[in-house]
mmCIF file of C-alpha atoms and ligand atoms in Angstrom:
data_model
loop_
_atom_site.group_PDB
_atom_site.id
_atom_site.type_symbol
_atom_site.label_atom_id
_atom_site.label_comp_id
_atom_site.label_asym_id
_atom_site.label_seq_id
_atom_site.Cartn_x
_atom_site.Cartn_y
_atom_site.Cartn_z
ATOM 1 C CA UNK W 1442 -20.507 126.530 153.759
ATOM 2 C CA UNK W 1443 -17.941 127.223 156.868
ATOM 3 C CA UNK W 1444 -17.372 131.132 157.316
ATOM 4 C CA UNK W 1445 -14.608 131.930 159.509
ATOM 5 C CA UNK W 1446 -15.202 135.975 161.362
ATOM 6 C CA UNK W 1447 -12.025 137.640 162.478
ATOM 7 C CA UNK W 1448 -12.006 140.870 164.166
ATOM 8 C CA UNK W 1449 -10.538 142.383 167.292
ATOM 9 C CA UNK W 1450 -12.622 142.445 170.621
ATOM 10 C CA UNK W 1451 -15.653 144.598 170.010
ATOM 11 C CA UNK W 1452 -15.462 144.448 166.153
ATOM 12 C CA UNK W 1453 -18.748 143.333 165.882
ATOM 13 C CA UNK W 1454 -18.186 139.400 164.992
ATOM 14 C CA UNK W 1455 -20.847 138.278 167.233
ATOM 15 C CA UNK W 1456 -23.499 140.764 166.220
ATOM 16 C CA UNK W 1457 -22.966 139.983 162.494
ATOM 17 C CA UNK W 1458 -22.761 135.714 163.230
ATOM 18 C CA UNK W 1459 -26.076 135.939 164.932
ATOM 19 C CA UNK W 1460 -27.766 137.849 162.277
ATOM 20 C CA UNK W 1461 -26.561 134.966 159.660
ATOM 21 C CA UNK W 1462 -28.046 132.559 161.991
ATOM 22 C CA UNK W 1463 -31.324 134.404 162.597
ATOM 23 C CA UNK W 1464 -32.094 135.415 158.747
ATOM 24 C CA UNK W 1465 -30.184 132.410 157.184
ATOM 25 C CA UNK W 1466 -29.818 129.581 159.406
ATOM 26 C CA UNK W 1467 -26.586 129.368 160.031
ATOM 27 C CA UNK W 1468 -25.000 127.298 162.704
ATOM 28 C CA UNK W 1469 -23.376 129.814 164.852
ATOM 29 C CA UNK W 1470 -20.159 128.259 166.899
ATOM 30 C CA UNK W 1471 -18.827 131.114 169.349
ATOM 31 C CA UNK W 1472 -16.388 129.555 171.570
ATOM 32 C CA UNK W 1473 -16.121 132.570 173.846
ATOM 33 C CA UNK W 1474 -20.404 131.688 174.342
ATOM 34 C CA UNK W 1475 -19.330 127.971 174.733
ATOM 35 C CA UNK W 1476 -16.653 129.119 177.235
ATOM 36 C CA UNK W 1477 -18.868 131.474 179.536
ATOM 37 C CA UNK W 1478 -21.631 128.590 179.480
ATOM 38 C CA UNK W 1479 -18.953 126.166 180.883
ATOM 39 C CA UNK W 1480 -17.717 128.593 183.480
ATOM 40 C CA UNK W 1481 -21.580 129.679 184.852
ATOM 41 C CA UNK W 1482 -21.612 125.403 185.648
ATOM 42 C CA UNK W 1483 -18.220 125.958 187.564
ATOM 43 C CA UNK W 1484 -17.150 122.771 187.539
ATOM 44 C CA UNK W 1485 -13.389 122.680 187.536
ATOM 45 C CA UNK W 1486 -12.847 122.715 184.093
ATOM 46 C CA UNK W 1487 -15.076 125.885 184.295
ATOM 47 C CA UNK W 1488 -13.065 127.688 187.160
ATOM 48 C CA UNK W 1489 -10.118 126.663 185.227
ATOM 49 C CA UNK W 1490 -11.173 128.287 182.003
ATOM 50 C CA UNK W 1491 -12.335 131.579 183.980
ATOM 51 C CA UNK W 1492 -8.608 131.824 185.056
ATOM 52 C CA UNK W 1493 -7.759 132.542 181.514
ATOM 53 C CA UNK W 1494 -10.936 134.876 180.635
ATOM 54 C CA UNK W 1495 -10.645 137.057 183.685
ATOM 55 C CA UNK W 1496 -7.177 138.211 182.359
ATOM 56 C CA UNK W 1497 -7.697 137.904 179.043
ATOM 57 C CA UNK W 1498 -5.707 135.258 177.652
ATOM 58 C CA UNK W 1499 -6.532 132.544 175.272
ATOM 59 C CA UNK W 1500 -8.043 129.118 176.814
ATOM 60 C CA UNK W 1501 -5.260 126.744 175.481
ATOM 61 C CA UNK W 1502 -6.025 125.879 172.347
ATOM 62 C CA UNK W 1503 -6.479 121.839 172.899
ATOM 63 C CA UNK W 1504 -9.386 122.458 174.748
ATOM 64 C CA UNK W 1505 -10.676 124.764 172.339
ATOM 65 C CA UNK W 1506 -10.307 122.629 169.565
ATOM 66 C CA UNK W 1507 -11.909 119.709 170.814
ATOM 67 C CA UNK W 1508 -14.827 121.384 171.739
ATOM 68 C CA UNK W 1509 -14.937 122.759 168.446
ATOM 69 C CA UNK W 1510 -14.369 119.863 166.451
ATOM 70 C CA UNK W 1511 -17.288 118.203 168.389
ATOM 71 C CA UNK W 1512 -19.592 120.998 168.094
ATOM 72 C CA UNK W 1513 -18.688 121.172 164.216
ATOM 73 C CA UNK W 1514 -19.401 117.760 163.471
ATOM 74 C CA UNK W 1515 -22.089 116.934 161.060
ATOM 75 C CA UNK W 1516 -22.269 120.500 160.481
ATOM 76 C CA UNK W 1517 -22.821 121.777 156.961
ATOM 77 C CA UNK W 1518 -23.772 125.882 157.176
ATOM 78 C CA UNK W 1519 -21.394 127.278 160.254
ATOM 79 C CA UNK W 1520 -20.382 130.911 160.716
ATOM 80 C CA UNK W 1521 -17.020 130.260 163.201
ATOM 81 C CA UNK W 1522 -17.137 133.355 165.735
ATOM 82 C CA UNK W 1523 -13.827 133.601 167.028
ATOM 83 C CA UNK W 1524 -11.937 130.982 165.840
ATOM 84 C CA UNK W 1525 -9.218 130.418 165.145
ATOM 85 C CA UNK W 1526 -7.605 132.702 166.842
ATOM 86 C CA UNK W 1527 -3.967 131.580 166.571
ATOM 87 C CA UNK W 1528 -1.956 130.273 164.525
ATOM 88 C CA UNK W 1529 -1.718 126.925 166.238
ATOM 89 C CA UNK W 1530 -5.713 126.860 165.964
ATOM 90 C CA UNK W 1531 -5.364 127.502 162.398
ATOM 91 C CA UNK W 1532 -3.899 124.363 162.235
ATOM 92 C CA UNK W 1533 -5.704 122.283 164.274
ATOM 93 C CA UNK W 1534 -8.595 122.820 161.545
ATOM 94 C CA UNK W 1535 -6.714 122.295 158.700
ATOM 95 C CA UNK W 1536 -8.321 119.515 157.591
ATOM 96 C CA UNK W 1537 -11.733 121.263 157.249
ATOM 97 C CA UNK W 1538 -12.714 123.171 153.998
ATOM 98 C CA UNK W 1539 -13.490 127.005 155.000
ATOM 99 C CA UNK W 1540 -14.978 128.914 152.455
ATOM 100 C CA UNK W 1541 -14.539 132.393 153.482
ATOM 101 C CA UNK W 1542 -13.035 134.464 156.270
ATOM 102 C CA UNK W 1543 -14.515 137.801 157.224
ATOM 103 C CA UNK W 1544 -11.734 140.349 158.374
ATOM 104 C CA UNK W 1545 -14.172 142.970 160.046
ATOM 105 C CA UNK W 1546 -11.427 145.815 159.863
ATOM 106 C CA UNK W 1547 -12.423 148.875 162.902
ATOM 107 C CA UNK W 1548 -9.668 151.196 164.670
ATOM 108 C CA UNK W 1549 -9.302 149.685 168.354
ATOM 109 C CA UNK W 1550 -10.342 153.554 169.061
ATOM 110 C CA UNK W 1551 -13.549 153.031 167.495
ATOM 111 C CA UNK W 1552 -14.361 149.610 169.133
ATOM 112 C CA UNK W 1553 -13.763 151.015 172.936
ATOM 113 C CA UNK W 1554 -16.644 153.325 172.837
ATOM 114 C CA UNK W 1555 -18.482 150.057 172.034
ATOM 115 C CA UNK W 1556 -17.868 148.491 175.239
ATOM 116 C CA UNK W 1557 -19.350 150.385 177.719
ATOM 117 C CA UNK W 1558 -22.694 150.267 175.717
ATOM 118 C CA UNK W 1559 -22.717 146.649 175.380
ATOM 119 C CA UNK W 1560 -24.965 144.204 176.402
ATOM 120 C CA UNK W 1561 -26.061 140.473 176.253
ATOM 121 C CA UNK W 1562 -28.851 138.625 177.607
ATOM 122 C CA UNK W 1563 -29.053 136.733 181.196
ATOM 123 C CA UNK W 1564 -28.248 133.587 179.041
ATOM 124 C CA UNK W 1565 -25.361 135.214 177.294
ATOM 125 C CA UNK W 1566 -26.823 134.471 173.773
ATOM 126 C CA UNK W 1567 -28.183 137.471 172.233
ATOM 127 C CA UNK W 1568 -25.885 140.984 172.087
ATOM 128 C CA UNK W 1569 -26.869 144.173 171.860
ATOM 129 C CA UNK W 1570 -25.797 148.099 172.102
ATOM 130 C CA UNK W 1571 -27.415 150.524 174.562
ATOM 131 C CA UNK W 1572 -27.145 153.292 171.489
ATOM 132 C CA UNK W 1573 -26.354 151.273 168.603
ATOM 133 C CA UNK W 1574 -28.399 148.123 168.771
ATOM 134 C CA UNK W 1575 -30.706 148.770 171.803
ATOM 135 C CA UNK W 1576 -33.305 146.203 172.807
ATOM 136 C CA UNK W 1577 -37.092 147.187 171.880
ATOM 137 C CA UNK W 1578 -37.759 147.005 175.761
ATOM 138 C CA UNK W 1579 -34.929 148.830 177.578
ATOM 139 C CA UNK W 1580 -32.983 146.315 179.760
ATOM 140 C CA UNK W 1581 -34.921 142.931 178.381
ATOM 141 C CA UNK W 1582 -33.215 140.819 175.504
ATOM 142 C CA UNK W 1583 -35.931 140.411 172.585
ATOM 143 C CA UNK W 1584 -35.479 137.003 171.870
ATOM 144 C CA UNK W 1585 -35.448 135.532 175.209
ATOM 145 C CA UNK W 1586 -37.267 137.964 177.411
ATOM 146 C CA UNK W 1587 -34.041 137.817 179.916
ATOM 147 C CA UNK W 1588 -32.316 140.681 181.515
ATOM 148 C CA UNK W 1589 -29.652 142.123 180.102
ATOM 149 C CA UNK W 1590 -25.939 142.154 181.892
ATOM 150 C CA UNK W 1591 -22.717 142.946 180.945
ATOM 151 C CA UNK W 1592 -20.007 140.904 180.475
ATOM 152 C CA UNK W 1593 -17.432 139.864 183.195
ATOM 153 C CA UNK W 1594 -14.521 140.666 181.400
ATOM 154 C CA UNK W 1595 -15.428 144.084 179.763
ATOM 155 C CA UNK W 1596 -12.848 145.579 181.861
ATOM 156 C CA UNK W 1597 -10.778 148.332 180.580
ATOM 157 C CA UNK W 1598 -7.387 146.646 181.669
ATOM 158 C CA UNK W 1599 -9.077 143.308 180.302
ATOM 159 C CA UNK W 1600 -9.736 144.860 177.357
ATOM 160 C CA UNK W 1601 -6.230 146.179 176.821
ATOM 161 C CA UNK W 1602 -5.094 142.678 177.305
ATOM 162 C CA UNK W 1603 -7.733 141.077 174.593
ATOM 163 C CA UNK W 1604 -6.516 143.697 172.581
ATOM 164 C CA UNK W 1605 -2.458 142.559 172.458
ATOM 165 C CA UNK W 1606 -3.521 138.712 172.518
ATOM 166 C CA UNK W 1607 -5.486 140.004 169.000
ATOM 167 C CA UNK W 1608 -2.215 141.640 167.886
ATOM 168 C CA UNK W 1609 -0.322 139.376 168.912
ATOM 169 C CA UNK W 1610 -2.070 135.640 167.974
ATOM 170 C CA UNK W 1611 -4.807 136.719 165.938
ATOM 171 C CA UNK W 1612 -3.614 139.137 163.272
ATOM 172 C CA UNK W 1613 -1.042 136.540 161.752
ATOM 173 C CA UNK W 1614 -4.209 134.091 161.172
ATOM 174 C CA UNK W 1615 -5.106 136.544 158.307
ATOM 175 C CA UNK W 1616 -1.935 136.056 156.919
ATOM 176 C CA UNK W 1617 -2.388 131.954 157.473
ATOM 177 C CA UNK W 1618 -5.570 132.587 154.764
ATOM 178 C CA UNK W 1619 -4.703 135.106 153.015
ATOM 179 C CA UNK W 1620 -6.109 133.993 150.009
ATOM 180 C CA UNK W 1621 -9.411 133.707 151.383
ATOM 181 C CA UNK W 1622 -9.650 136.669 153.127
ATOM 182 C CA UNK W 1623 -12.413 139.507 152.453
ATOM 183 C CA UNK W 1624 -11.824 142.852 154.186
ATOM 184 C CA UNK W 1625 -15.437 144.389 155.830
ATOM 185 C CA UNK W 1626 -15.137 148.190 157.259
ATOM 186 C CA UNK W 1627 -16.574 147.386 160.406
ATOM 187 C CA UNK W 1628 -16.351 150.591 161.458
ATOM 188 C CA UNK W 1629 -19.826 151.437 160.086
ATOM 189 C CA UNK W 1630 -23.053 151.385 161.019
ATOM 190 C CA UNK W 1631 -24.682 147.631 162.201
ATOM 191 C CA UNK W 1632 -27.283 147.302 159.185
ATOM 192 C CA UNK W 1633 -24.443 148.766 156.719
ATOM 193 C CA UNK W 1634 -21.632 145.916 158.049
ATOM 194 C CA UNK W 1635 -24.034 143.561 157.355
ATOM 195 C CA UNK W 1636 -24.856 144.715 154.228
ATOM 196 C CA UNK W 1637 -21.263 144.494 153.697
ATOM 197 C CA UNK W 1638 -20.794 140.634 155.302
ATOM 198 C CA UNK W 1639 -23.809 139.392 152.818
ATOM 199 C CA UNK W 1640 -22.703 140.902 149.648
ATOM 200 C CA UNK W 1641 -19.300 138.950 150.208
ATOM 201 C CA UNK W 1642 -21.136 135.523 150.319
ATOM 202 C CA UNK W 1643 -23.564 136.615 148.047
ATOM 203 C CA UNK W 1644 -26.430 135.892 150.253
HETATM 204 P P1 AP5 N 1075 -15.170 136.448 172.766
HETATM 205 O O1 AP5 N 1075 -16.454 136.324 173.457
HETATM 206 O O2 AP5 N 1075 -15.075 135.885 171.424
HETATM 207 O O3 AP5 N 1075 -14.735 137.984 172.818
HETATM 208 P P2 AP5 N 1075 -13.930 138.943 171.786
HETATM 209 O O4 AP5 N 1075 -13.242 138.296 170.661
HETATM 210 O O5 AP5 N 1075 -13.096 139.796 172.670
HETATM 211 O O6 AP5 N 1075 -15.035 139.671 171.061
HETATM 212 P P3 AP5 N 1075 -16.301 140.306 171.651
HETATM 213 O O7 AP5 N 1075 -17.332 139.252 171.935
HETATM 214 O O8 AP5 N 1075 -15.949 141.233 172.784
HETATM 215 O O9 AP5 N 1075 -16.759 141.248 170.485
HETATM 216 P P4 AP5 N 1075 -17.405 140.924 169.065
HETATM 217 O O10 AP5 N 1075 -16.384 141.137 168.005
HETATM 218 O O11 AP5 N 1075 -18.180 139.649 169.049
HETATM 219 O O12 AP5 N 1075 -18.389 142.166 169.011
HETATM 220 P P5 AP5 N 1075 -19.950 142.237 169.365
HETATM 221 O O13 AP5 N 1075 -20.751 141.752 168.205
HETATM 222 O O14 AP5 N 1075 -20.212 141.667 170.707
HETATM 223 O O15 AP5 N 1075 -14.011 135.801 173.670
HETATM 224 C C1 AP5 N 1075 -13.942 136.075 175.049
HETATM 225 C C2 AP5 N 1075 -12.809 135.283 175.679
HETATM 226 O O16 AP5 N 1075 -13.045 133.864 175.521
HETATM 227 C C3 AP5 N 1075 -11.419 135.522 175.097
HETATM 228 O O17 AP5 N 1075 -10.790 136.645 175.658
HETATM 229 C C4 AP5 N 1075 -10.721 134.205 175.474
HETATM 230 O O18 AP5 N 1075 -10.344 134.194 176.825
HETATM 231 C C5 AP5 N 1075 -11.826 133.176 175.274
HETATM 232 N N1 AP5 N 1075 -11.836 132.646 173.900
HETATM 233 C C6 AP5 N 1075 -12.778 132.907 172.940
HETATM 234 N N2 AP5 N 1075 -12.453 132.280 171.798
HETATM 235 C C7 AP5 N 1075 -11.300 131.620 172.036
HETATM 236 C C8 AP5 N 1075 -10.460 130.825 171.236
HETATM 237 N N3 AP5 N 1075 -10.725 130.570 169.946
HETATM 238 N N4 AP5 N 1075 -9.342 130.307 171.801
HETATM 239 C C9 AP5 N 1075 -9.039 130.546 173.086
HETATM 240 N N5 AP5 N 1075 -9.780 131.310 173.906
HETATM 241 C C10 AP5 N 1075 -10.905 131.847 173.380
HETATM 242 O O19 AP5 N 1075 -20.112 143.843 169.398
HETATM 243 C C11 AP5 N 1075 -19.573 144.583 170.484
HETATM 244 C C12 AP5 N 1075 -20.587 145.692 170.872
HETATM 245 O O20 AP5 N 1075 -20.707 146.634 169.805
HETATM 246 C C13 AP5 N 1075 -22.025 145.171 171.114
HETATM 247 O O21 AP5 N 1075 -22.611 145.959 172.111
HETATM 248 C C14 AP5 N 1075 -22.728 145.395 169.746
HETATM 249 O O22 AP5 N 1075 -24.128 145.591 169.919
HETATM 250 C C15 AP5 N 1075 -22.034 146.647 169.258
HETATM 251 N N6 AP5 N 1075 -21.862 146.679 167.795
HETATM 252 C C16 AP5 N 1075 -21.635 145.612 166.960
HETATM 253 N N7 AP5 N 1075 -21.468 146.056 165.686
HETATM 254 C C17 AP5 N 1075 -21.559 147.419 165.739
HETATM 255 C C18 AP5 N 1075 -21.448 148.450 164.758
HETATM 256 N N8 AP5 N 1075 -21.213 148.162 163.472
HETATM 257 N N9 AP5 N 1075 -21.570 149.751 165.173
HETATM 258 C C19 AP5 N 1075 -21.813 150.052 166.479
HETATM 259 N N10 AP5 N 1075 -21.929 149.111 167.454
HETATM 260 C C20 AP5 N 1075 -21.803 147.812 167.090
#
């Protein structure tokens, strides 16, 4: 089964894609984790990609893609975590069968708050919220026992700008499956979104 999440920044894809993986076993394939691991090595291809992050563009979507494709392969049970997020991604993947895409629907008001509370461990894995989803030891990620940081480009004016690239390249990829699409109200509590995400693919 190949579950595509779409949300804006902040929406809450990540939380919900590692809590299929943890409780179900899905495959979780975040590119923006994949992309942040490749920029920590900075090699050139890293300080390349960090060009685009830092302002918050889209990496171009060949490089994206390839990665993908290779990471997908032999792959059966994947929850996609931000991607595609274009319509020219959309199509790079047409040849693969998704089953469902997740539209977690929150106000950009809502999600904002989010940010400043947000945090992920030293190996940028595992997310959490200093209110919403705190760790059970303040300022140490559960699962891995690292410190927890925040994220480079949880910026307000980087925000803003992963905010119009979601307007403007991502929203139209819910039109590109429409027919698949299930609407979540992600602007809920963490345990009831989930609820929500798992009553969709009747898990
Ligand atoms: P990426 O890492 O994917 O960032 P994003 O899409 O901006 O989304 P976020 O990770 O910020 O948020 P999320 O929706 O996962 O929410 P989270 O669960 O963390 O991409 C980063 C960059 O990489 C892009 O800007 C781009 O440059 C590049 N990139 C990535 N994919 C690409 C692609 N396909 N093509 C090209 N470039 C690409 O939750 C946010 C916070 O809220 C957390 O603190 C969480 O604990 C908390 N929270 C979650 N759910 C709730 C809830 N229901 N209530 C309260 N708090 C909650």
């Amino acid at each position: 089964m190949i579950i595509i999440i779409i949300g804006p920044p902040g929406s809450g894809k990540g939380t919900v894609s590692e809590r299929l993986a943890k409780e179900f076993g899905f495959f979780h394939l975040s590119p923006g984790e994949l992309l942040r691991e490749e920029v920590k090595k900075a090699t050139i291809i890293g300080k390349e990609i960090q060009r685009y992050i830092e302002k918050g563009q889209l990496v171009p979507t060949h490089f994206v893609a390839e990665m993908l494709k290779l990471e997908l392969k032999g792959k059966k049970k994947v929850v996609l975590d931000g991607f595609p997020r274009s319509l020219e991604q959309a199509e790079s993947i047409q040849e693969i069968k998704i089953d469902r895409v997740i539209n977690l629907d929150v106000s950009e008001k809502q999600v904002i708050e989010r940010f400043a509370g947000r945090r992920i461990c030293s190996k940028g894995t595992h997310g959490y919220h200093l209110q919403y989803l705190p760790p059970k030891k303040p300022g140490v990620c559960d699962e891995d026992g690292t410190l927890l940081v925040q994220r480079q480009d949880d910026k307000p004016e980087v925000i803003k700008q992963r905010f119009n690239v979601y307007h403007q390249e991502s929203r139209p990829v819910l039109k590109y499956y429409q027919k698949k699409v299930q609407n979540v109200d992600a602007g809920k509590s963490p345990d009831e979104v989930y609820e929500q995400v798992k009553k969709i693919l009747r898990l």
